[in-house]
C-alpha positions in Angstrom: -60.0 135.9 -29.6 -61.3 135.0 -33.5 -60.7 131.3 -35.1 -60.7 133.1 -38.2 -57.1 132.2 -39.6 -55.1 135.5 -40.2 -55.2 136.8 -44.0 -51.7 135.2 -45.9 -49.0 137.5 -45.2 -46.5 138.4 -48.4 -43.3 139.6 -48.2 -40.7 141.1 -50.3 -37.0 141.3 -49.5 -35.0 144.2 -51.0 -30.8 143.9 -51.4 -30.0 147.8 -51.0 -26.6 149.7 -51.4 -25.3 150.4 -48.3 -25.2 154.5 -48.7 -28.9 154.4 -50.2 -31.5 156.5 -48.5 -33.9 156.8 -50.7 -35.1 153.3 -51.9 -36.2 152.3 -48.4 -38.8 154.9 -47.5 -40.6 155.3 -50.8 -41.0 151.3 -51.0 -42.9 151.6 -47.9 -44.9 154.4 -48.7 -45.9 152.6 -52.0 -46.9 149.9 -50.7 -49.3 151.6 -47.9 -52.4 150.9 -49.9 -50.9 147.1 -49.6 -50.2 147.2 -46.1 -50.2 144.6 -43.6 -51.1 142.0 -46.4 -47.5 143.3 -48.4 -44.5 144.6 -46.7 -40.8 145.2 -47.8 -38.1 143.6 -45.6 -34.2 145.0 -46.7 -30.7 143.9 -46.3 -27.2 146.0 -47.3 -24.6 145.5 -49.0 -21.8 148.4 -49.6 -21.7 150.4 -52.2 -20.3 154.0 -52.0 -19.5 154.8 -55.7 -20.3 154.5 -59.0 -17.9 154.3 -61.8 -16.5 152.5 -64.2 -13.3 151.2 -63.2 -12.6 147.6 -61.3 -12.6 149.6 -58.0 -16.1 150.5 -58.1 -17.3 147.6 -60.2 -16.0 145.3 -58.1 -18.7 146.5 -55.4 -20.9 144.0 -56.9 -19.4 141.2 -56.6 -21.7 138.0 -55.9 -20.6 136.8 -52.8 -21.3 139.9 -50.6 -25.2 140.3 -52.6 -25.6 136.6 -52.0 -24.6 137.0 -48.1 -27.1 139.6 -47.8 -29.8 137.8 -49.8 -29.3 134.5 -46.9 -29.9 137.1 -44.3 -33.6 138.0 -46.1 -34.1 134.6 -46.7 -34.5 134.2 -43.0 -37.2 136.2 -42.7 -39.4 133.7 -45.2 -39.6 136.7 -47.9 -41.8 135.3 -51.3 -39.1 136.6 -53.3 -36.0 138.9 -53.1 -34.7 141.7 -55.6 -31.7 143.2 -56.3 -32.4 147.4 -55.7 -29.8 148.6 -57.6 -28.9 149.2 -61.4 -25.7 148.1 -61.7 -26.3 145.9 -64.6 -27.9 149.0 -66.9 -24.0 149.3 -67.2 -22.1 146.3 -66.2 -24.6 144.3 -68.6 -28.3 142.8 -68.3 -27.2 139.4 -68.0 -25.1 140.1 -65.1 -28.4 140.6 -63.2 -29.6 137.1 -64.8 -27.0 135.6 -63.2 -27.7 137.1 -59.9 -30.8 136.4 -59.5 -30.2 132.4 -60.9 -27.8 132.6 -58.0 -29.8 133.8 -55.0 -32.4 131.2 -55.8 -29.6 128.8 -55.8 -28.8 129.6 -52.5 -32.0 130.7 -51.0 -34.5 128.8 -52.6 -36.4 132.0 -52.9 -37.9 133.6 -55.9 -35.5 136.6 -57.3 -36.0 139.6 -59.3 -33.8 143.1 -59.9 -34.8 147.0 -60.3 -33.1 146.0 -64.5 -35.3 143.4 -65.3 -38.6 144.7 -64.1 -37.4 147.7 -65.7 -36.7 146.5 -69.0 -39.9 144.3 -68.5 -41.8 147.5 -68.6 -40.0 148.6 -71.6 -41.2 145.4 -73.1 -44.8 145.1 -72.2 -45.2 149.2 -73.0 -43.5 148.7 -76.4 -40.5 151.4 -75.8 -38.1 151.7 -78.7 -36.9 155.6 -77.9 -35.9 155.9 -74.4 -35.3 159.1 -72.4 -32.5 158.5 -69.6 -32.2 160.4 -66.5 -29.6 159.6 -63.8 -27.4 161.7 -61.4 -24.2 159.6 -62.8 -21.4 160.5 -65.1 -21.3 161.1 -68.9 -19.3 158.1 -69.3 -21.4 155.7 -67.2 -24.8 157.0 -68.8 -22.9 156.7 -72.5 -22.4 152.8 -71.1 -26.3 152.0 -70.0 -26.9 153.9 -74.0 -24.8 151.4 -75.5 -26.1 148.5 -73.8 -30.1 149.2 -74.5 -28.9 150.0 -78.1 -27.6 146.1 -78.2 -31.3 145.0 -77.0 -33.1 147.5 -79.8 -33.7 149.9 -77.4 -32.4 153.8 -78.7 -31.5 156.6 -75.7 -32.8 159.6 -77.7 -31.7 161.4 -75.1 -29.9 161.4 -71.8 -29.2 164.1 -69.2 -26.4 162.8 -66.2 -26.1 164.9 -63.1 -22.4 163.8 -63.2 -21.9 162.7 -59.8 -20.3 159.3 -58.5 -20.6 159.3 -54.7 -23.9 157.2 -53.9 -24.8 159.0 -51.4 -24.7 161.8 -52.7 -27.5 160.9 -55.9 -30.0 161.7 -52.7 -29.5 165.2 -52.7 -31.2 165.8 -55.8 -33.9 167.5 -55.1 -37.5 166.5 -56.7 -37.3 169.7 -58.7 -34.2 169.3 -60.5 -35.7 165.7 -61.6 -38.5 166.9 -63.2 -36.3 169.4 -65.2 -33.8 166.8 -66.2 -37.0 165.1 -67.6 -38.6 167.8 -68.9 -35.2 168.8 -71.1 -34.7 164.7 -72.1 -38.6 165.0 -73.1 -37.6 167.6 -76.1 -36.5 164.5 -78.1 -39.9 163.0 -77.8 -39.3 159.6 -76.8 -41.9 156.7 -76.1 -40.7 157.0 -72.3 -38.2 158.3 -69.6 -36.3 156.1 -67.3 -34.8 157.4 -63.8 -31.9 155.0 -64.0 -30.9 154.5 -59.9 -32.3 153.3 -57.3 -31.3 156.7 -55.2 -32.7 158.9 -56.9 -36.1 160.7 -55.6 -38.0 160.0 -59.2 -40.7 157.8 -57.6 -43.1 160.5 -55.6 -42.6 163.0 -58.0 -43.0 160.3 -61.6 -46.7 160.5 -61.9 -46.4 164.7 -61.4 -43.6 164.6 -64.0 -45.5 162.6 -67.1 -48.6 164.1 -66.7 -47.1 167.0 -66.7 -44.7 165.6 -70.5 -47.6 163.3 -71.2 -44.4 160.9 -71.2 -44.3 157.5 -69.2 -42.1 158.0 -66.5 -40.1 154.3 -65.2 -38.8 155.2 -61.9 -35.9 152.7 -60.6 -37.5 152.1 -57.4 -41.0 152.2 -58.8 -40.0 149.7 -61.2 -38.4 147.1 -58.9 -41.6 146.7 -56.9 -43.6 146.9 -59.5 -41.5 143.6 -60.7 -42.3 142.1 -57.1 -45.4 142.3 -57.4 -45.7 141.1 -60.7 -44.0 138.2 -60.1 -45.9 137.4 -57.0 -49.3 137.7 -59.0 -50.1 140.7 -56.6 -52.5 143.9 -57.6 -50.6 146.7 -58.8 -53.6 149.0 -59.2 -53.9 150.0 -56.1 -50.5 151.8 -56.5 -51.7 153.9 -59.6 -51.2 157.1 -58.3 -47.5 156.5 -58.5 -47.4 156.6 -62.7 -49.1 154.3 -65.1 -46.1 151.5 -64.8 -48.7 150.4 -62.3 -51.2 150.6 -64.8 -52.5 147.3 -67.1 -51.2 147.0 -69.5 -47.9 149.5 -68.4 -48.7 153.0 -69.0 -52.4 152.6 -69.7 -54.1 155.8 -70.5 -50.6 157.5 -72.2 -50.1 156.8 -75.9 -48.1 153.8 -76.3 -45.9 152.3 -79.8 -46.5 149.0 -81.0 -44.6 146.4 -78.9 -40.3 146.2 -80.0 -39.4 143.3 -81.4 -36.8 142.3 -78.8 -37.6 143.0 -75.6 -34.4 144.5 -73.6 -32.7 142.1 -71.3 -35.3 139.5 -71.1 -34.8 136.1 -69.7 -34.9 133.1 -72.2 
């Protein structure tokens, strides 16, 4: 037996689509070079499809995210995030609102996959934007229109045109490097995997060496946020892309910082 006290214990608490596969297992083999100290605690909520009509919007709905979010709260998580990127198309402040409302009725500290994304945009200066995601034309026309209202242009985008969530896991690591290889033609400042099951985040430090592109990977980019907002290292997690770099995307030529960063809180 020790009297030394145990080290302080932090964990994060992840609201994941019901039909995700992905998310799960690469946030824990992220945060190995964090564990015990940092661990990831989840809680689902269903989502099968992405579209654009009320069916498949109405998936994300508050009252199901925020029944879910009590559930982490009982495990005593430091702060909870939303794993998903339904507000790249529903609309950033959708995800403002959700978060203002599970600390409303959790008392805990919340974040999403959006705002740490767009927080990286931000802090890395990203006015051209590569988009990859395995959804359709018209949902990846939808996240375009919404960045270009925050004066952030989608150069390019590349959709796998698929709308079964399940299905986005299937994608195989190869493909996604292609997709971002073709988006990287157009040269922008970096390339966002837009969805949260989509197998960018093992393969996003391969892919922009490989473009000498910043890669933001969906799930990357939502614990990257946690930890940010927790005031925990993010070094130590360098060898998945230079998001986890400081400042974002250190060592990879960077533009001068836009002028309003995308989706930010005020």
């Amino acid at each position: 037996m020790h009297d030394e006290p145990l080290p302080r214990r932090h964990r994060i608490g992840m609201l994941t689509p019901s039909s995700n596969t992905v998310l799960e297992p690469y946030t824990a083999r992220m945060l190995e070079p964090l564990f015990p100290e940092v661990t990831a605690h989840f809680a689902r909520f269903r989502v099968t499809r992405i579209a654009l009509d009320d069916s498949a919007s109405n998936q994300f709905r508050q009252e199901p995210i925020l029944a879910a979010a009590e559930l982490l709260a009982d495990a005593r998580t430091d702060i909870i995030a939303w794993n998903g990127t339904s507000a790249s198309w529903l609309g950033f402040d959708t995800d403002a609102r959700l978060c203002a409302a599970i600390e409303a009725r959790t008392g805990v500290k919340a974040t999403s996959c959006i705002l740490g994304l767009n927080r990286l945009l931000a802090e890395g200066g990203v006015r051209r934007l590569g988009l990859v995601t395995p959804y359709t034309a018209d949902v990846g026309a939808r996240i375009a229109a919404n960045y270009a209202a925050h004066g952030v242009e989608v150069v390019a985008g590349l959709h796998a045109g698929l709308s079964d969530n399940f299905s986005f896991a299937d994608i195989a690591d190869d493909q996604v490097g292609h997709m971002c290889a073709k988006v990287a033609a157009a040269k922008p400042d970096a390339i966002a995997i837009v969805c949260t099951n989509m197998r960018g985040a093992r393969v996003g430090a391969e892919i922009e060496r490989a473009l000498g592109i910043p890669i933001i990977d969906s799930v990357a980019a939502t614990l990257w946020g946690c930890l940010r907002a927790l005031d925990l290292p993010i070094a130590p997690l360098a060898g998945f892309g230079s998001l986890f770099a400081t400042p974002a995307f250190a060592g990879l030529s960077a533009p001068a910082p836009a002028a309003t960063p995308p989706g930010s809180r005020r």
